PDB file of C-alpha atoms (C1' of nucleotides) in Angstrom:
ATOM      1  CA  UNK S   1       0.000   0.000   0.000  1.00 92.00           C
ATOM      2  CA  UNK S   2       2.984   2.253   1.154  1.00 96.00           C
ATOM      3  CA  UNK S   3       5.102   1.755  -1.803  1.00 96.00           C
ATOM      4  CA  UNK S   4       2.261   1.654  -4.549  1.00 97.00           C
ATOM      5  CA  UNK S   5       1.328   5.157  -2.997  1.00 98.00           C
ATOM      6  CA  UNK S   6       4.937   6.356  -3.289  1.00 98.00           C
ATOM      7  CA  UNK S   7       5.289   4.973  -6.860  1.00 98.00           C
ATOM      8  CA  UNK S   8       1.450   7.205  -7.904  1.00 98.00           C
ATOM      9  CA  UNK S   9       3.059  10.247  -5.469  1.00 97.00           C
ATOM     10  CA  UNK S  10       5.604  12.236  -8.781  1.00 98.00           C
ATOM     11  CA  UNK S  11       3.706  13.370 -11.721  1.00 97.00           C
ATOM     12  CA  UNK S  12       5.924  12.137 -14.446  1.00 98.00           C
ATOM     13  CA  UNK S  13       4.903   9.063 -12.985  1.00 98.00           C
ATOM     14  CA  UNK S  14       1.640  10.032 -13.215  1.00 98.00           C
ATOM     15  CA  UNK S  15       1.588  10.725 -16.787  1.00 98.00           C
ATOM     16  CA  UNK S  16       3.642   7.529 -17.745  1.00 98.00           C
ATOM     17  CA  UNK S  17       0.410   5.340 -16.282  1.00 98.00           C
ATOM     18  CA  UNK S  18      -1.401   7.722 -18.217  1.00 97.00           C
ATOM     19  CA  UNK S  19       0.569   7.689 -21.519  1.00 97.00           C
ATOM     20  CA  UNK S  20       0.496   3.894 -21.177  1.00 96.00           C
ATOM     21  CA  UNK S  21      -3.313   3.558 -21.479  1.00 96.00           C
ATOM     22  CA  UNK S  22      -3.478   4.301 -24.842  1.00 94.00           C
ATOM     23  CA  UNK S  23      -0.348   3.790 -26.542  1.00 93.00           C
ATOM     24  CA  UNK S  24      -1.060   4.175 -29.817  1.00 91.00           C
ATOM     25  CA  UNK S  25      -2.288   7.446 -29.390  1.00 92.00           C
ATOM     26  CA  UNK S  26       0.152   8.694 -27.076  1.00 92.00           C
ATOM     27  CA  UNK S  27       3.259   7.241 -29.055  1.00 87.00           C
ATOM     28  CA  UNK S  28       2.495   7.323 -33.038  1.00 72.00           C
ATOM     29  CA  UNK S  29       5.376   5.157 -33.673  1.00 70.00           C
ATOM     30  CA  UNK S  30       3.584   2.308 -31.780  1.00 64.00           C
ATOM     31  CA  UNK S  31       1.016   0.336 -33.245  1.00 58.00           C
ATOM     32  CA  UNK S  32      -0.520  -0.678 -30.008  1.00 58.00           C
ATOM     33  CA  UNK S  33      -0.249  -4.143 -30.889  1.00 60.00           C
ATOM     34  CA  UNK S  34       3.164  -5.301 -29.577  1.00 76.00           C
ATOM     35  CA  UNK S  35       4.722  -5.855 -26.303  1.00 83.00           C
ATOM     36  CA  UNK S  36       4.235  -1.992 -24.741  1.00 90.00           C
ATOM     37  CA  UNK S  37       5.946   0.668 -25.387  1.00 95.00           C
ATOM     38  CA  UNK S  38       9.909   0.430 -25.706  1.00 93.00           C
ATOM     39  CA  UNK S  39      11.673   3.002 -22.836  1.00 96.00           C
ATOM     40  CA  UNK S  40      13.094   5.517 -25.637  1.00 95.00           C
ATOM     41  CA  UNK S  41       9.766   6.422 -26.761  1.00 95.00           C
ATOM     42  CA  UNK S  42       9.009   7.351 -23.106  1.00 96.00           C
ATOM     43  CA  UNK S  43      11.863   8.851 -22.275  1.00 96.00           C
ATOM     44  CA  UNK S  44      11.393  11.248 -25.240  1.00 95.00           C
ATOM     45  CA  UNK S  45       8.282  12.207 -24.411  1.00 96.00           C
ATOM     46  CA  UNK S  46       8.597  12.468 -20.725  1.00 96.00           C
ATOM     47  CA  UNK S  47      11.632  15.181 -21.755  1.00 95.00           C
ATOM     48  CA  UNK S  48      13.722  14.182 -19.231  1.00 96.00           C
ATOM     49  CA  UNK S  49      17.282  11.962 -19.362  1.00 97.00           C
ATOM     50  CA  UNK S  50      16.844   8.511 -20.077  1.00 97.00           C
ATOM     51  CA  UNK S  51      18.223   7.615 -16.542  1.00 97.00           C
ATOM     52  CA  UNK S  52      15.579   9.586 -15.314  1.00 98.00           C
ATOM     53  CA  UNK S  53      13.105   8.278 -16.909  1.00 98.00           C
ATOM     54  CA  UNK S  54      14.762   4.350 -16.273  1.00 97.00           C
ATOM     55  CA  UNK S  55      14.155   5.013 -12.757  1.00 98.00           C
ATOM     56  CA  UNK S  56      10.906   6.132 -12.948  1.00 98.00           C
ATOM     57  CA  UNK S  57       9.956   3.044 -14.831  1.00 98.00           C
ATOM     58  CA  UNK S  58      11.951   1.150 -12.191  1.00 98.00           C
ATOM     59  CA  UNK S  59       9.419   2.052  -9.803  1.00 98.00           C
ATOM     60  CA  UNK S  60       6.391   1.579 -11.345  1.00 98.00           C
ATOM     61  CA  UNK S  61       7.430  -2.013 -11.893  1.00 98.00           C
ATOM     62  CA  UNK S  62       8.542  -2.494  -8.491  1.00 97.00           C
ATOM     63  CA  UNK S  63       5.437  -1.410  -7.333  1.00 97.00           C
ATOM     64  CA  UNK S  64       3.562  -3.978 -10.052  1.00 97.00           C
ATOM     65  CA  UNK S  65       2.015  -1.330 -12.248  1.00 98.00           C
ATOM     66  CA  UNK S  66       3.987  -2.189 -15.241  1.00 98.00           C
ATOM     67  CA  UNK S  67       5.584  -4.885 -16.995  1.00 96.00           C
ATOM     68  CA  UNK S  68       8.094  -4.791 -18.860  1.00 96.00           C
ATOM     69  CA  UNK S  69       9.590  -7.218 -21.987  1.00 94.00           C
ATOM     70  CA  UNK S  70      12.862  -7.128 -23.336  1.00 93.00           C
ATOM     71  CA  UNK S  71      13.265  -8.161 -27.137  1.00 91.00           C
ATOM     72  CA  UNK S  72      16.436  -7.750 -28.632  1.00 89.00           C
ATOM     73  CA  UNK S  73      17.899  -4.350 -27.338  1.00 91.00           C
ATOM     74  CA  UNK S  74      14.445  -2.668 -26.488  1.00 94.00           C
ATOM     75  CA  UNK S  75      12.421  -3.191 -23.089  1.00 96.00           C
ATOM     76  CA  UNK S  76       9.201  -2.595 -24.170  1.00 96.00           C
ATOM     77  CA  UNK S  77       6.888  -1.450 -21.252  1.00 97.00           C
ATOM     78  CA  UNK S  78       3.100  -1.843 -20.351  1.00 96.00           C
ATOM     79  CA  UNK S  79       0.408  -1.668 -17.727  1.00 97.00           C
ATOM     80  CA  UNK S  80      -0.732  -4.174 -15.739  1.00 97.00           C
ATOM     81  CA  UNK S  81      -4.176  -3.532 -15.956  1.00 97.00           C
ATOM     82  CA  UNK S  82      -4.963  -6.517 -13.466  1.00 97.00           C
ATOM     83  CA  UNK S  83      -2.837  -5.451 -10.607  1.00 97.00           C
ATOM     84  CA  UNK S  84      -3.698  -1.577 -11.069  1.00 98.00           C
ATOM     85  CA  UNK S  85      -7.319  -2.995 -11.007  1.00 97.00           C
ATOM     86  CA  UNK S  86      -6.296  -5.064  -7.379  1.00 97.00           C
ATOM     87  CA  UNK S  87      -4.312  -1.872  -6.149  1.00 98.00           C
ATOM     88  CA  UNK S  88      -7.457   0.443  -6.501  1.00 97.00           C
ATOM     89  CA  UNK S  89      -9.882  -2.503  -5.102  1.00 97.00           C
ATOM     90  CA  UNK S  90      -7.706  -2.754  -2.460  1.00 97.00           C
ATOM     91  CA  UNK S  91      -7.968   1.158  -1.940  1.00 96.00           C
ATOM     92  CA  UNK S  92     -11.650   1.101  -1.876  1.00 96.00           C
ATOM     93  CA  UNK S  93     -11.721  -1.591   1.084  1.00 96.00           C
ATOM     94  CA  UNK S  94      -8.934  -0.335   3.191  1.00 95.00           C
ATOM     95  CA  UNK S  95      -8.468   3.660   2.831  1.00 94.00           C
TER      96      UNK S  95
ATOM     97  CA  UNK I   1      -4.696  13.381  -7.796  1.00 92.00           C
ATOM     98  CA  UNK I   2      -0.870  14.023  -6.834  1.00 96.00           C
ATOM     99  CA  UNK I   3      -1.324  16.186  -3.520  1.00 96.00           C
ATOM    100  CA  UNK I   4      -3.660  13.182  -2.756  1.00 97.00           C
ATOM    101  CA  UNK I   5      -1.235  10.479  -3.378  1.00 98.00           C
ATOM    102  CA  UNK I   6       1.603  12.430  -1.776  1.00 98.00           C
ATOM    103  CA  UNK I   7      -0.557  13.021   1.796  1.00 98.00           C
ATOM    104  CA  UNK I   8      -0.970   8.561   1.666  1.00 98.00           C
ATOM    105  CA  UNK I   9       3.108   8.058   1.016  1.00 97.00           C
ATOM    106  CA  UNK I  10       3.823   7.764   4.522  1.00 98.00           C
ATOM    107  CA  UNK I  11       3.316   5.448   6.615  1.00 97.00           C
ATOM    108  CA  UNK I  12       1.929   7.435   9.759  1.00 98.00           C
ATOM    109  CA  UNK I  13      -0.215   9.046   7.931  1.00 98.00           C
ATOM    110  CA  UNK I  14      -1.575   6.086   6.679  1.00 98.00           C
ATOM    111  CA  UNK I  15      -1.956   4.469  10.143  1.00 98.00           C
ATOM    112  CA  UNK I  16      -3.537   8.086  11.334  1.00 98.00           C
ATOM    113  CA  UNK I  17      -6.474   7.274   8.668  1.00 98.00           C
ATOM    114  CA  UNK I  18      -6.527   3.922   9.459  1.00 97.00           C
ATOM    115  CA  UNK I  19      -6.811   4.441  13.272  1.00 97.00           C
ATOM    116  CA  UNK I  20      -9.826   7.459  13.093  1.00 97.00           C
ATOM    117  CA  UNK I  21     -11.968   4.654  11.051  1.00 96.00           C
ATOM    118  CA  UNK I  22     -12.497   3.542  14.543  1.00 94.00           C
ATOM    119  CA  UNK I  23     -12.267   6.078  17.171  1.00 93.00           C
ATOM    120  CA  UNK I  24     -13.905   4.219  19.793  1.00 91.00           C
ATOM    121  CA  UNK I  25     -11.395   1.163  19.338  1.00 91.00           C
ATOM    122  CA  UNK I  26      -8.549   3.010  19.212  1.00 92.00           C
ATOM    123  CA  UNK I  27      -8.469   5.773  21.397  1.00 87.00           C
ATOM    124  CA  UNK I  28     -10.217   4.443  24.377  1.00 72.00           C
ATOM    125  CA  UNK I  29     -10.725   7.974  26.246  1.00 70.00           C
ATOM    126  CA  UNK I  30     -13.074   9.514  22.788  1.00 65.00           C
ATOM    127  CA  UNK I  31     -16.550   7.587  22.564  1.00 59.00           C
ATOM    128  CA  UNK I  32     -16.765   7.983  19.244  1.00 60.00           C
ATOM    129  CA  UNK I  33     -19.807  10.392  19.689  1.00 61.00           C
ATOM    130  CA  UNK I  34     -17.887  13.715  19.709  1.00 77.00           C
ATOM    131  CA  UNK I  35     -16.985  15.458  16.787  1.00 84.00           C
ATOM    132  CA  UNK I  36     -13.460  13.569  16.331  1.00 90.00           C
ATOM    133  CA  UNK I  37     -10.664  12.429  18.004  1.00 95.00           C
ATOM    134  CA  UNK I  38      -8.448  15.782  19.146  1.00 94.00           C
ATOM    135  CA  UNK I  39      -5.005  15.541  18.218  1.00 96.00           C
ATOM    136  CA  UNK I  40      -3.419  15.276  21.426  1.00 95.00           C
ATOM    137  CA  UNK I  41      -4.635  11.747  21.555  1.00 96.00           C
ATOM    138  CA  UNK I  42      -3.211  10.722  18.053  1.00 97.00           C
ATOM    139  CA  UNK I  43      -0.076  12.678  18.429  1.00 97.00           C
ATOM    140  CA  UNK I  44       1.038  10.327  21.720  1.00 96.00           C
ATOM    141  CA  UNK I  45      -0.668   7.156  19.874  1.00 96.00           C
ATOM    142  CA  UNK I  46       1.538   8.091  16.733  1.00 97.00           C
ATOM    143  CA  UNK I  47       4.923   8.266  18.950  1.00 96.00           C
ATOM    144  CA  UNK I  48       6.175  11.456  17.750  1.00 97.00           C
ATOM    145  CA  UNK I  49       6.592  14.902  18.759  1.00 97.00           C
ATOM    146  CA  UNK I  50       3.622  17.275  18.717  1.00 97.00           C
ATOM    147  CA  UNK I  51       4.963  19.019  15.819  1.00 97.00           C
ATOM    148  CA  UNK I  52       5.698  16.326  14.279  1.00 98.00           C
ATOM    149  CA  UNK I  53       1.974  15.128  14.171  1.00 98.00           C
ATOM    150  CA  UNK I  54       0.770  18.058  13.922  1.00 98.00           C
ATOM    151  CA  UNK I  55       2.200  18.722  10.305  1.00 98.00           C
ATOM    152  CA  UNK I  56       1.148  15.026   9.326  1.00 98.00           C
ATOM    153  CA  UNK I  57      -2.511  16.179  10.281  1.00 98.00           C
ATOM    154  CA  UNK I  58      -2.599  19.654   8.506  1.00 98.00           C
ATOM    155  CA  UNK I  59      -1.542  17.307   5.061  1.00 98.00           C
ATOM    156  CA  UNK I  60      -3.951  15.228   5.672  1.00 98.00           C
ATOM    157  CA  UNK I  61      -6.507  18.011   6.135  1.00 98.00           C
ATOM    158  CA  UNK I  62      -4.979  19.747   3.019  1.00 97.00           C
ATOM    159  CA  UNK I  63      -5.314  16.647   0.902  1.00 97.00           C
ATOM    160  CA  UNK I  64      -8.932  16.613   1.793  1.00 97.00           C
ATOM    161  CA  UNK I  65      -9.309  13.504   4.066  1.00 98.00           C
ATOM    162  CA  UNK I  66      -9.553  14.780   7.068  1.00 98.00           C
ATOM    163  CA  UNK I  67     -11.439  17.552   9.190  1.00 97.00           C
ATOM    164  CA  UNK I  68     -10.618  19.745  12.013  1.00 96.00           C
ATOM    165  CA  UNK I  69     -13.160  21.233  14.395  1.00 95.00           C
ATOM    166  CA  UNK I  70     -11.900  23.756  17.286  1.00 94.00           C
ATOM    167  CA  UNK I  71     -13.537  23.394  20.181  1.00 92.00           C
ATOM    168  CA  UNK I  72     -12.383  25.341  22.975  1.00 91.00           C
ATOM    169  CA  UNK I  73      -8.643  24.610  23.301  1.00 93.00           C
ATOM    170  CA  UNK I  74      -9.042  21.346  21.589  1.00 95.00           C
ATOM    171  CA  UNK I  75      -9.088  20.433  17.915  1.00 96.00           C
ATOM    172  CA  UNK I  76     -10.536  17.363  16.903  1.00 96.00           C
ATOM    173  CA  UNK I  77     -10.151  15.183  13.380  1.00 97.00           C
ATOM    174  CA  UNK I  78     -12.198  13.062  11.913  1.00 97.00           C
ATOM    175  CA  UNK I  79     -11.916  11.846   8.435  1.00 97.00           C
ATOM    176  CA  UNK I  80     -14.404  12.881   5.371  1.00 97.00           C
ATOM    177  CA  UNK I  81     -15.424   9.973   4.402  1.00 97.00           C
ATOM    178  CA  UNK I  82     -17.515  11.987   1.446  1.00 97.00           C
ATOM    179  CA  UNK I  83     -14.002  12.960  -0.228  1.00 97.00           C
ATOM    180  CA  UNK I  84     -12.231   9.859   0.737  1.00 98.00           C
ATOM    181  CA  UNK I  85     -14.468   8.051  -1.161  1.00 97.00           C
ATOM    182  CA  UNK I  86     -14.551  10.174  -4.082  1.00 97.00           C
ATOM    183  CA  UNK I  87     -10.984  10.304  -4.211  1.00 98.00           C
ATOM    184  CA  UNK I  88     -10.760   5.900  -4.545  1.00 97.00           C
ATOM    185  CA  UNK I  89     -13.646   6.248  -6.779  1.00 97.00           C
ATOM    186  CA  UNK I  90     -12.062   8.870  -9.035  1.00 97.00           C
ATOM    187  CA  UNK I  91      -8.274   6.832  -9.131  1.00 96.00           C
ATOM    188  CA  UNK I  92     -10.454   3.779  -9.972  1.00 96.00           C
ATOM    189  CA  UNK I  93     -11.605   5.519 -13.043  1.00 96.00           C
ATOM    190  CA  UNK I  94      -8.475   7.432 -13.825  1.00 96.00           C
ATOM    191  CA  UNK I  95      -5.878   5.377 -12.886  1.00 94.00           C
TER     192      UNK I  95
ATOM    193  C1'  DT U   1      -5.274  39.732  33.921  1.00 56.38           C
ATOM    194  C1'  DC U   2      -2.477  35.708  34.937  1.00 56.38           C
ATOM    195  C1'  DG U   3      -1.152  30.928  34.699  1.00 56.38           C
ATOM    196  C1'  DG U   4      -1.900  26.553  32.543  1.00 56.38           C
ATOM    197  C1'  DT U   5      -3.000  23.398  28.744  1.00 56.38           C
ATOM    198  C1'  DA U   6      -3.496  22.260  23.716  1.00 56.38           C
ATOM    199  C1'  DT U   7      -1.972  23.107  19.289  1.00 56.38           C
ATOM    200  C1'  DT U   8       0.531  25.198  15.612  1.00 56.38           C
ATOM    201  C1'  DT U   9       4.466  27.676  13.573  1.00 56.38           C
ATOM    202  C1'  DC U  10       9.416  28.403  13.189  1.00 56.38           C
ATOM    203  C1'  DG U  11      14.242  27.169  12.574  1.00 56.38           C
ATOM    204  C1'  DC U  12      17.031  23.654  12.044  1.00 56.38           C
ATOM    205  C1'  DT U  13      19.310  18.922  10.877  1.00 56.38           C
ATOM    206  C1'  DG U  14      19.531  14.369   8.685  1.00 56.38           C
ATOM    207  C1'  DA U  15      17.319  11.351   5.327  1.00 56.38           C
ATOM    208  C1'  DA U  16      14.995  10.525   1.161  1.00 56.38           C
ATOM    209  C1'  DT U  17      13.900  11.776  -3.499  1.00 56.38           C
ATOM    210  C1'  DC U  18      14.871  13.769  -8.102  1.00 56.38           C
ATOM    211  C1'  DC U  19      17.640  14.718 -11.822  1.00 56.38           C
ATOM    212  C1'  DC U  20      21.680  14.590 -14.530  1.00 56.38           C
ATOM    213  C1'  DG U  21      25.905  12.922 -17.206  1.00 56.38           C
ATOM    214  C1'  DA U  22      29.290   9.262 -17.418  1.00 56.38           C
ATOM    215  C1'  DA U  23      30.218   4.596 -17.378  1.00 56.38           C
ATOM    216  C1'  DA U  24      28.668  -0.129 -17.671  1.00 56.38           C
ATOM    217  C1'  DT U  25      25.547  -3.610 -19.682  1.00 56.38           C
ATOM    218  C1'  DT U  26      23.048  -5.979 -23.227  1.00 56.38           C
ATOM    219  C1'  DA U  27      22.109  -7.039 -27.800  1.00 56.38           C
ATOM    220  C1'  DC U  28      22.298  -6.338 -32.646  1.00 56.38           C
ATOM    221  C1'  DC U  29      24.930  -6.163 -37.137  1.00 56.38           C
ATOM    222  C1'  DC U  30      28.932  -6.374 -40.058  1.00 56.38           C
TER     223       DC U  30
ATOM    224  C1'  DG B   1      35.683  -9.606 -32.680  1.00 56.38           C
ATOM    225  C1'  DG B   2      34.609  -4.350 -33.373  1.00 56.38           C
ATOM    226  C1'  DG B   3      31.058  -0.797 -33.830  1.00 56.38           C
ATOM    227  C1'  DT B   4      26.666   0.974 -32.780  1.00 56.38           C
ATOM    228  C1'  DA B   5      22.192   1.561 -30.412  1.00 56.38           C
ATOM    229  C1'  DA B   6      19.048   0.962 -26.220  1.00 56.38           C
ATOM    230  C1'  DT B   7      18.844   0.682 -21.554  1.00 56.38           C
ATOM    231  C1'  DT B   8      20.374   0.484 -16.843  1.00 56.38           C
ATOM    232  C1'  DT B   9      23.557   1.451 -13.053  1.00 56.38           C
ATOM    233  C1'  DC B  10      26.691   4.548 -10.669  1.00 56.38           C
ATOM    234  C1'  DG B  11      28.146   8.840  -8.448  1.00 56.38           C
ATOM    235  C1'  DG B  12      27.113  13.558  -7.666  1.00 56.38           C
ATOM    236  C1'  DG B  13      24.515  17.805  -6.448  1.00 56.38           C
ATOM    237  C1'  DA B  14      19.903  20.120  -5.666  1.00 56.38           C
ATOM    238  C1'  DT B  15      15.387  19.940  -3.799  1.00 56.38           C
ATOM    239  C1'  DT B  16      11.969  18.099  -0.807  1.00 56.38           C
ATOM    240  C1'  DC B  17      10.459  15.564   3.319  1.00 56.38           C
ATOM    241  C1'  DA B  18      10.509  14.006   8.316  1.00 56.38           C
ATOM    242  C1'  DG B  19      11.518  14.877  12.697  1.00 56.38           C
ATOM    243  C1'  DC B  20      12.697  17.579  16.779  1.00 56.38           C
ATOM    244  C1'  DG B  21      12.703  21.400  20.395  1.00 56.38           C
ATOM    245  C1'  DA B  22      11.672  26.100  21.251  1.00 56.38           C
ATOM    246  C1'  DA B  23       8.755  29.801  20.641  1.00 56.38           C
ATOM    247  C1'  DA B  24       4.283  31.576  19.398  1.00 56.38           C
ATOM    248  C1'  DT B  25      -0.786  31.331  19.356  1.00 56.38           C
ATOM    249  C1'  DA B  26      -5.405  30.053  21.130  1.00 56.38           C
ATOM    250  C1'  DC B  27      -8.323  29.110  24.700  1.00 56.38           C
ATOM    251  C1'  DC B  28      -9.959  28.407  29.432  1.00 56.38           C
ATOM    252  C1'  DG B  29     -10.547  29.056  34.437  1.00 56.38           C
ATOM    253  C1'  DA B  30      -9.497  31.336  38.615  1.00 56.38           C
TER     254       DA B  30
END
DNA sequence: TCGGTATTTCGCTGAATCCCGAAATTACCC
DNA sequence: GGGTAATTTCGGGATTCAGCGAAATACCGA
């Protein structure tokens, strides 16, 4: 609960979750079809460095509201709409 | 959304919300008729200095969970549940 | 008005977070 | 293997947060 709330608590954060829901219109270049969206794509768009942005996407993950794919020399990121759906359940119940 | 998320990413706040759910249980001296629990009570349940609770509290009242009522020399909190809710309904839809 | 209690504000220190560029890692391609 | 691209990790400096004690504010009762 603590760390999920600390992960939501940075608004380029935020946004990524919110990028991430629609991908194809968020990030032209992706079709919406593969694996996510790969880091660069974020990174650009976030406008900040890509370590930055890494660590950002670090935490989200850590906190399990992303997954993330590698496939050759992308990691190609996505929501996990499941365990967002638990987190906010969870939310509801306890807060 | 973000001043919301910030005021649960600590931990004594969160146990501050989770304690005023149940006044009665919790701080044995309020019987859960009055208008809240004052913060006296939760500042020596939390552990920590007066100060120290007493800027958790005003975030927490910023953020829009909780309420403060003066009466004479005593201020008491109670959570709103109205914007509690309404803040778990609206991450459920917007997360 | 004075003294006492409850609470907040102020000033400060140490810890955590954020952001960056440089270096390291991983994987592709020739 | 060497060169290049994508991503992460490392090391740092700047900003924010958490906590405290002391001082200030608010209120009551004698």
């Amino acid at each position: 609960m603590l760390d999920e709330c600390k992960a939501l608590s940075n608004g380029t954060r935020l946004r990524i979750l919110d990028w991430l829901k629609d991908p194809a219109a968020n990030f032209p270049c992706d079709d919406g079809a593969g694996p996510g969206v790969c880091a660069g794509l974020i990174q650009h768009k976030a406008g900040a460095s890509a370590s930055t942005v890494s660590a950002h996407l670090a935490i989200l993950q850590r906190a399990g509201f992303l997954q993330a794919t590698r496939r050759g020399q992308w990691v190609y990121y996505r929501r996990d709409e499941a365990r967002i759906r638990a987190f906010t359940e969870a939310l509801q119940r306890n807060l």
